[in-house]
GROMACS .gro file of C-alpha atoms in nm:
model
  148
    1UNK     CA    1  -5.504   0.190   4.504
    2UNK     CA    2  -5.627   0.381   4.211
    3UNK     CA    3  -5.500   0.334   3.833
    4UNK     CA    4  -5.466   0.671   3.624
    5UNK     CA    5  -5.567   0.656   3.301
    6UNK     CA    6  -5.214   0.755   3.226
    7UNK     CA    7  -5.040   0.464   3.441
    8UNK     CA    8  -5.233   0.219   3.262
    9UNK     CA    9  -5.089   0.365   2.950
   10UNK     CA   10  -4.800   0.291   3.056
   11UNK     CA   11  -4.838   0.002   3.183
   12UNK     CA   12  -4.932  -0.152   2.812
   13UNK     CA   13  -4.625   0.026   2.619
   14UNK     CA   14  -4.403  -0.156   2.858
   15UNK     CA   15  -4.582  -0.512   2.804
   16UNK     CA   16  -4.597  -0.437   2.472
   17UNK     CA   17  -4.214  -0.290   2.378
   18UNK     CA   18  -3.889  -0.553   2.248
   19UNK     CA   19  -3.735  -0.656   2.516
   20UNK     CA   20  -3.380  -0.492   2.506
   21UNK     CA   21  -3.078  -0.630   2.647
   22UNK     CA   22  -2.927  -0.612   2.941
   23UNK     CA   23  -2.601  -0.583   2.897
   24UNK     CA   24  -2.476  -0.451   2.605
   25UNK     CA   25  -2.090  -0.490   2.554
   26UNK     CA   26  -1.961  -0.314   2.277
   27UNK     CA   27  -1.569  -0.214   2.410
   28UNK     CA   28  -1.458  -0.378   2.675
   29UNK     CA   29  -1.046  -0.505   2.685
   30UNK     CA   30  -1.115  -0.721   2.954
   31UNK     CA   31  -0.953  -0.619   3.321
   32UNK     CA   32  -0.983  -0.864   3.653
   33UNK     CA   33  -1.059  -1.223   3.640
   34UNK     CA   34  -1.240  -1.290   3.967
   35UNK     CA   35  -1.438  -0.922   3.895
   36UNK     CA   36  -1.580  -1.036   3.540
   37UNK     CA   37  -1.730  -1.352   3.747
   38UNK     CA   38  -1.915  -1.151   4.046
   39UNK     CA   39  -2.051  -0.971   3.746
   40UNK     CA   40  -2.126  -1.230   3.488
   41UNK     CA   41  -2.312  -1.446   3.803
   42UNK     CA   42  -2.507  -1.116   3.908
   43UNK     CA   43  -2.594  -1.113   3.516
   44UNK     CA   44  -2.739  -1.501   3.494
   45UNK     CA   45  -2.864  -1.457   3.800
   46UNK     CA   46  -3.072  -1.181   3.729
   47UNK     CA   47  -3.201  -1.346   3.389
   48UNK     CA   48  -3.066  -1.129   3.169
   49UNK     CA   49  -2.976  -1.110   2.847
   50UNK     CA   50  -2.623  -0.959   2.682
   51UNK     CA   51  -2.566  -0.899   2.399
   52UNK     CA   52  -2.168  -0.852   2.204
   53UNK     CA   53  -2.160  -0.568   1.964
   54UNK     CA   54  -1.820  -0.508   1.972
   55UNK     CA   55  -1.485  -0.627   2.093
   56UNK     CA   56  -1.486  -0.849   2.414
   57UNK     CA   57  -1.101  -0.965   2.497
   58UNK     CA   58  -0.948  -1.174   2.787
   59UNK     CA   59  -1.209  -1.130   3.123
   60UNK     CA   60  -1.524  -1.049   2.894
   61UNK     CA   61  -1.497  -1.365   2.731
   62UNK     CA   62  -1.614  -1.551   3.087
   63UNK     CA   63  -1.967  -1.444   2.945
   64UNK     CA   64  -1.919  -1.715   2.741
   65UNK     CA   65  -1.912  -1.945   3.050
   66UNK     CA   66  -2.138  -1.815   3.343
   67UNK     CA   67  -2.437  -1.637   3.145
   68UNK     CA   68  -2.643  -1.891   2.955
   69UNK     CA   69  -2.585  -1.917   2.591
   70UNK     CA   70  -2.838  -1.868   2.489
   71UNK     CA   71  -2.928  -1.522   2.700
   72UNK     CA   72  -2.587  -1.428   2.442
   73UNK     CA   73  -2.618  -1.292   2.105
   74UNK     CA   74  -2.380  -1.184   1.839
   75UNK     CA   75  -2.399  -0.897   1.571
   76UNK     CA   76  -2.238  -0.798   1.295
   77UNK     CA   77  -1.957  -0.563   1.481
   78UNK     CA   78  -1.849  -0.830   1.795
   79UNK     CA   79  -1.548  -0.986   1.817
   80UNK     CA   80  -1.335  -1.219   2.078
   81UNK     CA   81  -1.005  -1.219   2.154
   82UNK     CA   82  -0.859  -1.471   2.408
   83UNK     CA   83  -0.514  -1.536   2.628
   84UNK     CA   84  -0.373  -1.715   2.871
   85UNK     CA   85  -0.373  -1.495   3.220
   86UNK     CA   86  -0.123  -1.330   3.337
   87UNK     CA   87  -0.077  -1.147   3.678
   88UNK     CA   88  -0.129  -0.791   3.710
   89UNK     CA   89   0.195  -0.561   3.519
   90UNK     CA   90   0.141  -0.374   3.834
   91UNK     CA   91   0.312  -0.657   4.006
   92UNK     CA   92   0.557  -0.778   3.778
   93UNK     CA   93   0.689  -0.456   3.697
   94UNK     CA   94   0.527  -0.408   3.398
   95UNK     CA   95   0.661  -0.737   3.256
   96UNK     CA   96   0.433  -1.020   3.153
   97UNK     CA   97   0.453  -1.291   3.334
   98UNK     CA   98   0.126  -1.545   3.257
   99UNK     CA   99  -0.049  -1.809   3.525
  100UNK     CA  100  -0.089  -2.150   3.522
  101UNK     CA  101  -0.304  -2.135   3.685
  102UNK     CA  102  -0.505  -1.887   3.544
  103UNK     CA  103  -0.522  -2.013   3.275
  104UNK     CA  104  -0.667  -2.281   3.371
  105UNK     CA  105  -0.979  -2.130   3.572
  106UNK     CA  106  -1.025  -1.945   3.200
  107UNK     CA  107  -1.069  -2.294   3.043
  108UNK     CA  108  -1.271  -2.381   3.282
  109UNK     CA  109  -1.513  -2.207   3.209
  110UNK     CA  110  -1.514  -2.232   2.851
  111UNK     CA  111  -1.778  -2.441   2.651
  112UNK     CA  112  -1.665  -2.678   2.420
  113UNK     CA  113  -1.704  -2.496   2.136
  114UNK     CA  114  -1.461  -2.187   2.267
  115UNK     CA  115  -1.184  -2.512   2.385
  116UNK     CA  116  -1.310  -2.712   2.093
  117UNK     CA  117  -1.139  -2.317   1.851
  118UNK     CA  118  -0.885  -2.263   2.082
  119UNK     CA  119  -0.752  -2.557   2.011
  120UNK     CA  120  -0.754  -2.518   1.591
  121UNK     CA  121  -0.594  -2.225   1.685
  122UNK     CA  122  -0.270  -2.296   1.854
  123UNK     CA  123  -0.385  -2.274   2.177
  124UNK     CA  124  -0.365  -2.027   2.412
  125UNK     CA  125  -0.098  -1.755   2.408
  126UNK     CA  126   0.008  -1.392   2.482
  127UNK     CA  127  -0.046  -1.279   2.202
  128UNK     CA  128  -0.435  -1.218   2.087
  129UNK     CA  129  -0.565  -1.442   1.901
  130UNK     CA  130  -0.953  -1.309   1.763
  131UNK     CA  131  -1.261  -1.405   1.633
  132UNK     CA  132  -1.475  -1.194   1.394
  133UNK     CA  133  -1.770  -1.157   1.258
  134UNK     CA  134  -1.829  -1.537   1.041
  135UNK     CA  135  -1.886  -1.831   1.049
  136UNK     CA  136  -1.685  -1.949   1.307
  137UNK     CA  137  -1.831  -1.679   1.574
  138UNK     CA  138  -2.158  -1.794   1.522
  139UNK     CA  139  -2.028  -2.147   1.573
  140UNK     CA  140  -2.052  -2.017   1.873
  141UNK     CA  141  -2.271  -1.733   1.956
  142UNK     CA  142  -2.629  -1.698   1.779
  143UNK     CA  143  -2.586  -1.334   1.578
  144UNK     CA  144  -2.920  -1.172   1.702
  145UNK     CA  145  -3.239  -1.152   1.664
  146UNK     CA  146  -3.394  -0.874   1.500
  147UNK     CA  147  -3.607  -0.766   1.828
  148UNK     CA  148  -3.269  -0.754   2.051
   0.00000   0.00000   0.00000
C-alpha cells in the first residue's frame, strides 16, 4: 500500500483537529420514548458525545439517563423540559391522557440530580417544567468546554 503526500496530510489534519460532538441537539421537542431509548443507546455504544445547544424537551431528556453524563454538555442556549408521559393523542382522540407507567419509566432513567430538580419543582405534571441556562442546569450537566 502506498501512502501519498495528500493522504498523509489529511491523516495529520484529522489527528490535530478539535473533536466535534457527534450529536448536536438544537430543537428537539420529543416524541416516542422507545425511539429515543434506541437512539441514545446507539450513541452510548459508539461512545459519541452530545452537545445540548437549544431545546431538549420531553423524551429528548432521556439522553441524561442513557448517555454517560461525562459525554454530555450544555451551551448557553440549552434548555430542558420535563412533563408526565402521555399516550399518543392520535389514539386518544386528541385528548392528553397521562400514563403512570410511562412516567415511572421516564423517571427510572434520570440521574438523581434530575430527579431532585423535578421533586424540588413540584414533580412531573402535564405542564412542561423547564430548566434554562444557569446554576440549576449546571448542577445537572456541565457547560461545554471550548474544545467541544
